[in-house]
Amino acid sequence: MSSTLRLLSPVLAVLLCLGGPPSAVAAEGDLLLLQAAQEGMVVLVESRLSHGAPIDSRDAKGRTPLILAARRNQVDAVTLLLARGADPEAVDCQGHTAATWAVQLRHVTLLHALLAQLRGRPAYARQVRLAAAAAAEAGDAPLAQALRTQYADAAPPPGAASPAAGATPPVWPRPTRPPRASEGATRPLVGPPGGGP
């Protein structure tokens, strides 16, 4: 991608977010690539890229194929797009990157694969920090801590010792969901054992 087009992409994203003209959407986005990435159709994604589709195409909400694949937990599509040069720091109209969407939607395996593939790239440290901040903001302290520990080389806390060589990596927290009504969502979440006063 030329440097001029790379500079225009954020501008076009803002125009799209503000309801820019339909021609801006048509000029910037390859709708088939966007749909294929969202649905995890890796062969079609590869075909569209081979035929010259812009890898950082955007839809009307400023989402790139990488962001759409991350939102839908399409690990193979995310891996392919990153390997082909998708911009991991692209931001959509809601201010999310692929990594922060993975945190918001609790796609922990995808997040781990995305960050592992970014290791050694300039975007790596920033995306680790953004993901940890998104987890903390969402109230998911275990995930935020796991990110800080697992990817300590990206954003070591000041004064903290680095993990010992050969240390066992932390266990990623399992995705959680709110209890359903049939599972006792109306019960108090905290209380003495035995249901006392």
mmCIF file with all atom_site columns, C-alpha atoms in Angstrom:
data_model
loop_
_atom_site.group_PDB
_atom_site.id
_atom_site.type_symbol
_atom_site.label_atom_id
_atom_site.label_alt_id
_atom_site.label_comp_id
_atom_site.label_asym_id
_atom_site.label_entity_id
_atom_site.label_seq_id
_atom_site.pdbx_PDB_ins_code
_atom_site.Cartn_x
_atom_site.Cartn_y
_atom_site.Cartn_z
_atom_site.occupancy
_atom_site.B_iso_or_equiv
_atom_site.pdbx_formal_charge
_atom_site.auth_seq_id
_atom_site.auth_comp_id
_atom_site.auth_asym_id
_atom_site.auth_atom_id
_atom_site.pdbx_PDB_model_num
ATOM 1   C CA . MET A 1 1   ? 0.000   0.000   0.000  1.00 0.00 ? 1   MET A CA 1
ATOM 2   C CA . SER A 1 2   ? 1.406   3.381   -0.911 1.00 0.00 ? 2   SER A CA 1
ATOM 3   C CA . SER A 1 3   ? 2.244   5.832   1.848  1.00 0.00 ? 3   SER A CA 1
ATOM 4   C CA . THR A 1 4   ? -0.388  8.256   0.510  1.00 0.00 ? 4   THR A CA 1
ATOM 5   C CA . LEU A 1 5   ? -3.141  5.626   0.728  1.00 0.00 ? 5   LEU A CA 1
ATOM 6   C CA . ARG A 1 6   ? -1.957  4.590   4.208  1.00 0.00 ? 6   ARG A CA 1
ATOM 7   C CA . LEU A 1 7   ? -2.281  8.223   5.336  1.00 0.00 ? 7   LEU A CA 1
ATOM 8   C CA . LEU A 1 8   ? -5.729  8.523   3.769  1.00 0.00 ? 8   LEU A CA 1
ATOM 9   C CA . SER A 1 9   ? -7.119  5.382   5.432  1.00 0.00 ? 9   SER A CA 1
ATOM 10  C CA . PRO A 1 10  ? -7.706  7.013   8.866  1.00 0.00 ? 10  PRO A CA 1
ATOM 11  C CA . VAL A 1 11  ? -9.282  10.010  7.123  1.00 0.00 ? 11  VAL A CA 1
ATOM 12  C CA . LEU A 1 12  ? -11.618 7.741   5.158  1.00 0.00 ? 12  LEU A CA 1
ATOM 13  C CA . ALA A 1 13  ? -12.442 5.829   8.342  1.00 0.00 ? 13  ALA A CA 1
ATOM 14  C CA . VAL A 1 14  ? -13.515 9.082   9.989  1.00 0.00 ? 14  VAL A CA 1
ATOM 15  C CA . LEU A 1 15  ? -15.597 10.017  6.932  1.00 0.00 ? 15  LEU A CA 1
ATOM 16  C CA . LEU A 1 16  ? -17.251 6.602   7.016  1.00 0.00 ? 16  LEU A CA 1
ATOM 17  C CA . CYS A 1 17  ? -17.973 6.944   10.730 1.00 0.00 ? 17  CYS A CA 1
ATOM 18  C CA . LEU A 1 18  ? -19.535 10.328  10.148 1.00 0.00 ? 18  LEU A CA 1
ATOM 19  C CA . GLY A 1 19  ? -21.727 8.969   7.377  1.00 0.00 ? 19  GLY A CA 1
ATOM 20  C CA . GLY A 1 20  ? -19.449 9.864   4.491  1.00 0.00 ? 20  GLY A CA 1
ATOM 21  C CA . PRO A 1 21  ? -20.589 9.566   0.905  1.00 0.00 ? 21  PRO A CA 1
ATOM 22  C CA . PRO A 1 22  ? -21.340 6.071   -0.437 1.00 0.00 ? 22  PRO A CA 1
ATOM 23  C CA . SER A 1 23  ? -18.562 6.549   -2.991 1.00 0.00 ? 23  SER A CA 1
ATOM 24  C CA . ALA A 1 24  ? -16.063 6.614   -0.102 1.00 0.00 ? 24  ALA A CA 1
ATOM 25  C CA . VAL A 1 25  ? -17.325 3.204   0.997  1.00 0.00 ? 25  VAL A CA 1
ATOM 26  C CA . ALA A 1 26  ? -17.090 1.805   -2.520 1.00 0.00 ? 26  ALA A CA 1
ATOM 27  C CA . ALA A 1 27  ? -13.621 3.279   -3.051 1.00 0.00 ? 27  ALA A CA 1
ATOM 28  C CA . GLU A 1 28  ? -12.187 1.991   0.210  1.00 0.00 ? 28  GLU A CA 1
ATOM 29  C CA . GLY A 1 29  ? -13.896 -1.338  0.834  1.00 0.00 ? 29  GLY A CA 1
ATOM 30  C CA . ASP A 1 30  ? -13.962 -4.683  -0.903 1.00 0.00 ? 30  ASP A CA 1
ATOM 31  C CA . LEU A 1 31  ? -17.294 -5.979  0.346  1.00 0.00 ? 31  LEU A CA 1
ATOM 32  C CA . LEU A 1 32  ? -16.601 -9.585  -0.645 1.00 0.00 ? 32  LEU A CA 1
ATOM 33  C CA . LEU A 1 33  ? -13.308 -9.568  1.282  1.00 0.00 ? 33  LEU A CA 1
ATOM 34  C CA . LEU A 1 34  ? -15.012 -8.029  4.311  1.00 0.00 ? 34  LEU A CA 1
ATOM 35  C CA . GLN A 1 35  ? -17.790 -10.635 4.273  1.00 0.00 ? 35  GLN A CA 1
ATOM 36  C CA . ALA A 1 36  ? -15.361 -13.525 3.724  1.00 0.00 ? 36  ALA A CA 1
ATOM 37  C CA . ALA A 1 37  ? -13.200 -12.419 6.659  1.00 0.00 ? 37  ALA A CA 1
ATOM 38  C CA . GLN A 1 38  ? -16.227 -12.052 8.915  1.00 0.00 ? 38  GLN A CA 1
ATOM 39  C CA . GLU A 1 39  ? -17.460 -15.531 8.037  1.00 0.00 ? 39  GLU A CA 1
ATOM 40  C CA . GLY A 1 40  ? -14.006 -17.110 8.293  1.00 0.00 ? 40  GLY A CA 1
ATOM 41  C CA . MET A 1 41  ? -13.900 -18.182 4.633  1.00 0.00 ? 41  MET A CA 1
ATOM 42  C CA . VAL A 1 42  ? -10.113 -18.329 4.466  1.00 0.00 ? 42  VAL A CA 1
ATOM 43  C CA . VAL A 1 43  ? -9.946  -19.590 0.874  1.00 0.00 ? 43  VAL A CA 1
ATOM 44  C CA . LEU A 1 44  ? -12.104 -16.706 -0.342 1.00 0.00 ? 44  LEU A CA 1
ATOM 45  C CA . VAL A 1 45  ? -10.082 -14.205 1.728  1.00 0.00 ? 45  VAL A CA 1
ATOM 46  C CA . GLU A 1 46  ? -6.900  -15.523 0.110  1.00 0.00 ? 46  GLU A CA 1
ATOM 47  C CA . SER A 1 47  ? -8.508  -15.358 -3.341 1.00 0.00 ? 47  SER A CA 1
ATOM 48  C CA . ARG A 1 48  ? -9.673  -11.753 -2.883 1.00 0.00 ? 48  ARG A CA 1
ATOM 49  C CA . LEU A 1 49  ? -6.234  -10.701 -1.647 1.00 0.00 ? 49  LEU A CA 1
ATOM 50  C CA . SER A 1 50  ? -4.564  -12.484 -4.591 1.00 0.00 ? 50  SER A CA 1
ATOM 51  C CA . HIS A 1 51  ? -6.816  -10.532 -6.944 1.00 0.00 ? 51  HIS A CA 1
ATOM 52  C CA . GLY A 1 52  ? -5.721  -7.201  -5.483 1.00 0.00 ? 52  GLY A CA 1
ATOM 53  C CA . ALA A 1 53  ? -8.396  -6.434  -2.887 1.00 0.00 ? 53  ALA A CA 1
ATOM 54  C CA . PRO A 1 54  ? -7.066  -3.888  -0.380 1.00 0.00 ? 54  PRO A CA 1
ATOM 55  C CA . ILE A 1 55  ? -6.226  -5.845  2.785  1.00 0.00 ? 55  ILE A CA 1
ATOM 56  C CA . ASP A 1 56  ? -7.341  -2.983  4.999  1.00 0.00 ? 56  ASP A CA 1
ATOM 57  C CA . SER A 1 57  ? -10.681 -2.405  3.249  1.00 0.00 ? 57  SER A CA 1
ATOM 58  C CA . ARG A 1 58  ? -13.296 -0.813  5.477  1.00 0.00 ? 58  ARG A CA 1
ATOM 59  C CA . ASP A 1 59  ? -17.028 -1.241  5.809  1.00 0.00 ? 59  ASP A CA 1
ATOM 60  C CA . ALA A 1 60  ? -19.491 1.544   6.600  1.00 0.00 ? 60  ALA A CA 1
ATOM 61  C CA . LYS A 1 61  ? -18.540 1.361   10.300 1.00 0.00 ? 61  LYS A CA 1
ATOM 62  C CA . GLY A 1 62  ? -14.821 1.605   9.638  1.00 0.00 ? 62  GLY A CA 1
ATOM 63  C CA . ARG A 1 63  ? -14.173 -2.088  10.342 1.00 0.00 ? 63  ARG A CA 1
ATOM 64  C CA . THR A 1 64  ? -11.371 -3.816  8.460  1.00 0.00 ? 64  THR A CA 1
ATOM 65  C CA . PRO A 1 65  ? -11.383 -7.513  7.529  1.00 0.00 ? 65  PRO A CA 1
ATOM 66  C CA . LEU A 1 66  ? -9.079  -8.123  10.524 1.00 0.00 ? 66  LEU A CA 1
ATOM 67  C CA . ILE A 1 67  ? -11.485 -6.414  12.915 1.00 0.00 ? 67  ILE A CA 1
ATOM 68  C CA . LEU A 1 68  ? -14.490 -8.264  11.469 1.00 0.00 ? 68  LEU A CA 1
ATOM 69  C CA . ALA A 1 69  ? -12.699 -11.614 11.746 1.00 0.00 ? 69  ALA A CA 1
ATOM 70  C CA . ALA A 1 70  ? -11.693 -10.844 15.351 1.00 0.00 ? 70  ALA A CA 1
ATOM 71  C CA . ARG A 1 71  ? -15.257 -9.847  16.280 1.00 0.00 ? 71  ARG A CA 1
ATOM 72  C CA . ARG A 1 72  ? -16.565 -13.177 14.950 1.00 0.00 ? 72  ARG A CA 1
ATOM 73  C CA . ASN A 1 73  ? -13.761 -15.257 16.542 1.00 0.00 ? 73  ASN A CA 1
ATOM 74  C CA . GLN A 1 74  ? -12.361 -16.396 13.188 1.00 0.00 ? 74  GLN A CA 1
ATOM 75  C CA . VAL A 1 75  ? -8.850  -17.400 14.305 1.00 0.00 ? 75  VAL A CA 1
ATOM 76  C CA . ASP A 1 76  ? -7.739  -18.778 10.916 1.00 0.00 ? 76  ASP A CA 1
ATOM 77  C CA . ALA A 1 77  ? -8.851  -15.631 9.092  1.00 0.00 ? 77  ALA A CA 1
ATOM 78  C CA . VAL A 1 78  ? -7.090  -13.407 11.634 1.00 0.00 ? 78  VAL A CA 1
ATOM 79  C CA . THR A 1 79  ? -3.895  -15.447 11.274 1.00 0.00 ? 79  THR A CA 1
ATOM 80  C CA . LEU A 1 80  ? -4.030  -15.253 7.472  1.00 0.00 ? 80  LEU A CA 1
ATOM 81  C CA . LEU A 1 81  ? -4.758  -11.523 7.418  1.00 0.00 ? 81  LEU A CA 1
ATOM 82  C CA . LEU A 1 82  ? -1.891  -10.753 9.798  1.00 0.00 ? 82  LEU A CA 1
ATOM 83  C CA . ALA A 1 83  ? 0.476   -12.952 7.786  1.00 0.00 ? 83  ALA A CA 1
ATOM 84  C CA . ARG A 1 84  ? -0.521  -11.068 4.620  1.00 0.00 ? 84  ARG A CA 1
ATOM 85  C CA . GLY A 1 85  ? 0.136   -7.660  6.237  1.00 0.00 ? 85  GLY A CA 1
ATOM 86  C CA . ALA A 1 86  ? -3.179  -6.461  7.684  1.00 0.00 ? 86  ALA A CA 1
ATOM 87  C CA . ASP A 1 87  ? -2.791  -3.449  9.964  1.00 0.00 ? 87  ASP A CA 1
ATOM 88  C CA . PRO A 1 88  ? -3.332  -4.651  13.561 1.00 0.00 ? 88  PRO A CA 1
ATOM 89  C CA . GLU A 1 89  ? -3.604  -1.050  14.733 1.00 0.00 ? 89  GLU A CA 1
ATOM 90  C CA . ALA A 1 90  ? -6.534  -0.135  12.488 1.00 0.00 ? 90  ALA A CA 1
ATOM 91  C CA . VAL A 1 91  ? -9.325  1.394   14.567 1.00 0.00 ? 91  VAL A CA 1
ATOM 92  C CA . ASP A 1 92  ? -13.037 1.249   13.785 1.00 0.00 ? 92  ASP A CA 1
ATOM 93  C CA . CYS A 1 93  ? -15.716 3.872   14.453 1.00 0.00 ? 93  CYS A CA 1
ATOM 94  C CA . GLN A 1 94  ? -16.094 2.649   18.037 1.00 0.00 ? 94  GLN A CA 1
ATOM 95  C CA . GLY A 1 95  ? -12.387 3.093   18.737 1.00 0.00 ? 95  GLY A CA 1
ATOM 96  C CA . HIS A 1 96  ? -11.574 -0.635  18.827 1.00 0.00 ? 96  HIS A CA 1
ATOM 97  C CA . THR A 1 97  ? -8.759  -2.589  17.244 1.00 0.00 ? 97  THR A CA 1
ATOM 98  C CA . ALA A 1 98  ? -8.967  -6.326  16.539 1.00 0.00 ? 98  ALA A CA 1
ATOM 99  C CA . ALA A 1 99  ? -7.248  -6.991  19.892 1.00 0.00 ? 99  ALA A CA 1
ATOM 100 C CA . THR A 1 100 ? -9.631  -4.832  21.911 1.00 0.00 ? 100 THR A CA 1
ATOM 101 C CA . TRP A 1 101 ? -12.658 -6.434  20.220 1.00 0.00 ? 101 TRP A CA 1
ATOM 102 C CA . ALA A 1 102 ? -11.248 -9.839  21.158 1.00 0.00 ? 102 ALA A CA 1
ATOM 103 C CA . VAL A 1 103 ? -11.104 -8.659  24.791 1.00 0.00 ? 103 VAL A CA 1
ATOM 104 C CA . GLN A 1 104 ? -14.590 -7.131  24.719 1.00 0.00 ? 104 GLN A CA 1
ATOM 105 C CA . LEU A 1 105 ? -16.128 -10.302 23.297 1.00 0.00 ? 105 LEU A CA 1
ATOM 106 C CA . ARG A 1 106 ? -13.978 -12.690 25.403 1.00 0.00 ? 106 ARG A CA 1
ATOM 107 C CA . HIS A 1 107 ? -12.357 -14.361 22.391 1.00 0.00 ? 107 HIS A CA 1
ATOM 108 C CA . VAL A 1 108 ? -9.334  -15.238 24.516 1.00 0.00 ? 108 VAL A CA 1
ATOM 109 C CA . THR A 1 109 ? -7.891  -17.898 22.206 1.00 0.00 ? 109 THR A CA 1
ATOM 110 C CA . LEU A 1 110 ? -8.074  -15.506 19.264 1.00 0.00 ? 110 LEU A CA 1
ATOM 111 C CA . LEU A 1 111 ? -6.500  -12.735 21.345 1.00 0.00 ? 111 LEU A CA 1
ATOM 112 C CA . HIS A 1 112 ? -3.634  -15.014 22.321 1.00 0.00 ? 112 HIS A CA 1
ATOM 113 C CA . ALA A 1 113 ? -3.078  -16.055 18.675 1.00 0.00 ? 113 ALA A CA 1
ATOM 114 C CA . LEU A 1 114 ? -3.221  -12.433 17.496 1.00 0.00 ? 114 LEU A CA 1
ATOM 115 C CA . LEU A 1 115 ? -0.734  -11.163 20.080 1.00 0.00 ? 115 LEU A CA 1
ATOM 116 C CA . ALA A 1 116 ? 1.596   -14.123 19.579 1.00 0.00 ? 116 ALA A CA 1
ATOM 117 C CA . GLN A 1 117 ? 1.679   -13.417 15.846 1.00 0.00 ? 117 GLN A CA 1
ATOM 118 C CA . LEU A 1 118 ? 2.436   -9.729  16.463 1.00 0.00 ? 118 LEU A CA 1
ATOM 119 C CA . ARG A 1 119 ? 5.474   -10.496 18.641 1.00 0.00 ? 119 ARG A CA 1
ATOM 120 C CA . GLY A 1 120 ? 8.507   -8.823  17.129 1.00 0.00 ? 120 GLY A CA 1
ATOM 121 C CA . ARG A 1 121 ? 6.460   -6.235  15.203 1.00 0.00 ? 121 ARG A CA 1
ATOM 122 C CA . PRO A 1 122 ? 6.217   -2.546  16.112 1.00 0.00 ? 122 PRO A CA 1
ATOM 123 C CA . ALA A 1 123 ? 2.483   -2.901  16.905 1.00 0.00 ? 123 ALA A CA 1
ATOM 124 C CA . TYR A 1 124 ? 3.068   -5.676  19.454 1.00 0.00 ? 124 TYR A CA 1
ATOM 125 C CA . ALA A 1 125 ? 3.674   -3.658  22.635 1.00 0.00 ? 125 ALA A CA 1
ATOM 126 C CA . ARG A 1 126 ? 0.890   -1.189  21.892 1.00 0.00 ? 126 ARG A CA 1
ATOM 127 C CA . GLN A 1 127 ? -1.702  -3.898  21.222 1.00 0.00 ? 127 GLN A CA 1
ATOM 128 C CA . VAL A 1 128 ? -0.750  -5.754  24.421 1.00 0.00 ? 128 VAL A CA 1
ATOM 129 C CA . ARG A 1 129 ? -1.187  -2.538  26.413 1.00 0.00 ? 129 ARG A CA 1
ATOM 130 C CA . LEU A 1 130 ? -4.497  -1.733  24.681 1.00 0.00 ? 130 LEU A CA 1
ATOM 131 C CA . ALA A 1 131 ? -5.820  -5.256  25.315 1.00 0.00 ? 131 ALA A CA 1
ATOM 132 C CA . ALA A 1 132 ? -4.812  -5.152  28.995 1.00 0.00 ? 132 ALA A CA 1
ATOM 133 C CA . ALA A 1 133 ? -6.393  -1.711  29.390 1.00 0.00 ? 133 ALA A CA 1
ATOM 134 C CA . ALA A 1 134 ? -9.601  -2.904  27.679 1.00 0.00 ? 134 ALA A CA 1
ATOM 135 C CA . ALA A 1 135 ? -9.750  -5.915  30.010 1.00 0.00 ? 135 ALA A CA 1
ATOM 136 C CA . ALA A 1 136 ? -9.249  -3.711  33.080 1.00 0.00 ? 136 ALA A CA 1
ATOM 137 C CA . GLU A 1 137 ? -11.866 -1.239  31.829 1.00 0.00 ? 137 GLU A CA 1
ATOM 138 C CA . ALA A 1 138 ? -14.324 -4.096  31.289 1.00 0.00 ? 138 ALA A CA 1
ATOM 139 C CA . GLY A 1 139 ? -13.752 -5.182  34.898 1.00 0.00 ? 139 GLY A CA 1
ATOM 140 C CA . ASP A 1 140 ? -11.949 -8.367  33.884 1.00 0.00 ? 140 ASP A CA 1
ATOM 141 C CA . ALA A 1 141 ? -9.001  -8.231  36.283 1.00 0.00 ? 141 ALA A CA 1
ATOM 142 C CA . PRO A 1 142 ? -7.949  -11.880 35.715 1.00 0.00 ? 142 PRO A CA 1
ATOM 143 C CA . LEU A 1 143 ? -7.618  -11.333 31.957 1.00 0.00 ? 143 LEU A CA 1
ATOM 144 C CA . ALA A 1 144 ? -5.805  -8.013  32.436 1.00 0.00 ? 144 ALA A CA 1
ATOM 145 C CA . GLN A 1 145 ? -3.354  -9.706  34.814 1.00 0.00 ? 145 GLN A CA 1
ATOM 146 C CA . ALA A 1 146 ? -2.905  -12.680 32.469 1.00 0.00 ? 146 ALA A CA 1
ATOM 147 C CA . LEU A 1 147 ? -2.072  -10.300 29.618 1.00 0.00 ? 147 LEU A CA 1
ATOM 148 C CA . ARG A 1 148 ? 0.441   -8.403  31.717 1.00 0.00 ? 148 ARG A CA 1
ATOM 149 C CA . THR A 1 149 ? 2.050   -11.652 32.854 1.00 0.00 ? 149 THR A CA 1
ATOM 150 C CA . GLN A 1 150 ? 1.963   -13.591 29.575 1.00 0.00 ? 150 GLN A CA 1
ATOM 151 C CA . TYR A 1 151 ? 3.264   -10.666 27.548 1.00 0.00 ? 151 TYR A CA 1
ATOM 152 C CA . ALA A 1 152 ? 5.560   -9.115  30.134 1.00 0.00 ? 152 ALA A CA 1
ATOM 153 C CA . ASP A 1 153 ? 8.193   -8.470  27.460 1.00 0.00 ? 153 ASP A CA 1
ATOM 154 C CA . ALA A 1 154 ? 5.807   -6.017  25.758 1.00 0.00 ? 154 ALA A CA 1
ATOM 155 C CA . ALA A 1 155 ? 4.840   -3.890  28.721 1.00 0.00 ? 155 ALA A CA 1
ATOM 156 C CA . PRO A 1 156 ? 6.755   -4.692  31.876 1.00 0.00 ? 156 PRO A CA 1
ATOM 157 C CA . PRO A 1 157 ? 5.432   -2.837  34.898 1.00 0.00 ? 157 PRO A CA 1
ATOM 158 C CA . PRO A 1 158 ? 7.980   -0.422  36.378 1.00 0.00 ? 158 PRO A CA 1
ATOM 159 C CA . GLY A 1 159 ? 10.150  -2.077  39.001 1.00 0.00 ? 159 GLY A CA 1
ATOM 160 C CA . ALA A 1 160 ? 8.689   -5.546  38.400 1.00 0.00 ? 160 ALA A CA 1
ATOM 161 C CA . ALA A 1 161 ? 11.000  -8.504  37.932 1.00 0.00 ? 161 ALA A CA 1
ATOM 162 C CA . SER A 1 162 ? 10.746  -10.304 34.633 1.00 0.00 ? 162 SER A CA 1
ATOM 163 C CA . PRO A 1 163 ? 9.506   -13.906 34.712 1.00 0.00 ? 163 PRO A CA 1
ATOM 164 C CA . ALA A 1 164 ? 12.198  -16.519 35.241 1.00 0.00 ? 164 ALA A CA 1
ATOM 165 C CA . ALA A 1 165 ? 13.428  -18.396 32.204 1.00 0.00 ? 165 ALA A CA 1
ATOM 166 C CA . GLY A 1 166 ? 11.507  -21.620 31.744 1.00 0.00 ? 166 GLY A CA 1
ATOM 167 C CA . ALA A 1 167 ? 8.685   -20.475 34.023 1.00 0.00 ? 167 ALA A CA 1
ATOM 168 C CA . THR A 1 168 ? 5.274   -21.938 33.296 1.00 0.00 ? 168 THR A CA 1
ATOM 169 C CA . PRO A 1 169 ? 3.072   -19.376 31.521 1.00 0.00 ? 169 PRO A CA 1
ATOM 170 C CA . PRO A 1 170 ? -0.088  -18.368 33.371 1.00 0.00 ? 170 PRO A CA 1
ATOM 171 C CA . VAL A 1 171 ? -3.342  -20.160 32.667 1.00 0.00 ? 171 VAL A CA 1
ATOM 172 C CA . TRP A 1 172 ? -5.682  -18.006 30.652 1.00 0.00 ? 172 TRP A CA 1
ATOM 173 C CA . PRO A 1 173 ? -8.986  -17.370 32.413 1.00 0.00 ? 173 PRO A CA 1
ATOM 174 C CA . ARG A 1 174 ? -11.975 -19.183 31.009 1.00 0.00 ? 174 ARG A CA 1
ATOM 175 C CA . PRO A 1 175 ? -14.658 -17.031 29.394 1.00 0.00 ? 175 PRO A CA 1
ATOM 176 C CA . THR A 1 176 ? -17.460 -16.211 31.764 1.00 0.00 ? 176 THR A CA 1
ATOM 177 C CA . ARG A 1 177 ? -21.044 -15.219 31.199 1.00 0.00 ? 177 ARG A CA 1
ATOM 178 C CA . PRO A 1 178 ? -23.738 -13.852 33.464 1.00 0.00 ? 178 PRO A CA 1
ATOM 179 C CA . PRO A 1 179 ? -25.955 -16.531 35.029 1.00 0.00 ? 179 PRO A CA 1
ATOM 180 C CA . ARG A 1 180 ? -29.235 -17.276 33.288 1.00 0.00 ? 180 ARG A CA 1
ATOM 181 C CA . ALA A 1 181 ? -32.490 -16.841 35.175 1.00 0.00 ? 181 ALA A CA 1
ATOM 182 C CA . SER A 1 182 ? -32.881 -20.629 35.335 1.00 0.00 ? 182 SER A CA 1
ATOM 183 C CA . GLU A 1 183 ? -29.492 -20.803 37.047 1.00 0.00 ? 183 GLU A CA 1
ATOM 184 C CA . GLY A 1 184 ? -30.491 -18.566 39.897 1.00 0.00 ? 184 GLY A CA 1
ATOM 185 C CA . ALA A 1 185 ? -29.666 -15.107 38.591 1.00 0.00 ? 185 ALA A CA 1
ATOM 186 C CA . THR A 1 186 ? -32.062 -13.686 41.182 1.00 0.00 ? 186 THR A CA 1
ATOM 187 C CA . ARG A 1 187 ? -30.140 -15.222 44.085 1.00 0.00 ? 187 ARG A CA 1
ATOM 188 C CA . PRO A 1 188 ? -27.740 -12.961 45.905 1.00 0.00 ? 188 PRO A CA 1
ATOM 189 C CA . LEU A 1 189 ? -24.256 -13.473 44.521 1.00 0.00 ? 189 LEU A CA 1
ATOM 190 C CA . VAL A 1 190 ? -22.596 -13.009 47.922 1.00 0.00 ? 190 VAL A CA 1
ATOM 191 C CA . GLY A 1 191 ? -23.860 -14.262 51.224 1.00 0.00 ? 191 GLY A CA 1
ATOM 192 C CA . PRO A 1 192 ? -23.113 -16.610 54.068 1.00 0.00 ? 192 PRO A CA 1
ATOM 193 C CA . PRO A 1 193 ? -23.113 -20.344 53.395 1.00 0.00 ? 193 PRO A CA 1
ATOM 194 C CA . GLY A 1 194 ? -26.401 -22.008 54.091 1.00 0.00 ? 194 GLY A CA 1
ATOM 195 C CA . GLY A 1 195 ? -28.482 -18.955 53.144 1.00 0.00 ? 195 GLY A CA 1
ATOM 196 C CA . GLY A 1 196 ? -28.370 -17.237 56.550 1.00 0.00 ? 196 GLY A CA 1
ATOM 197 C CA . PRO A 1 197 ? -29.509 -13.640 57.076 1.00 0.00 ? 197 PRO A CA 1
#
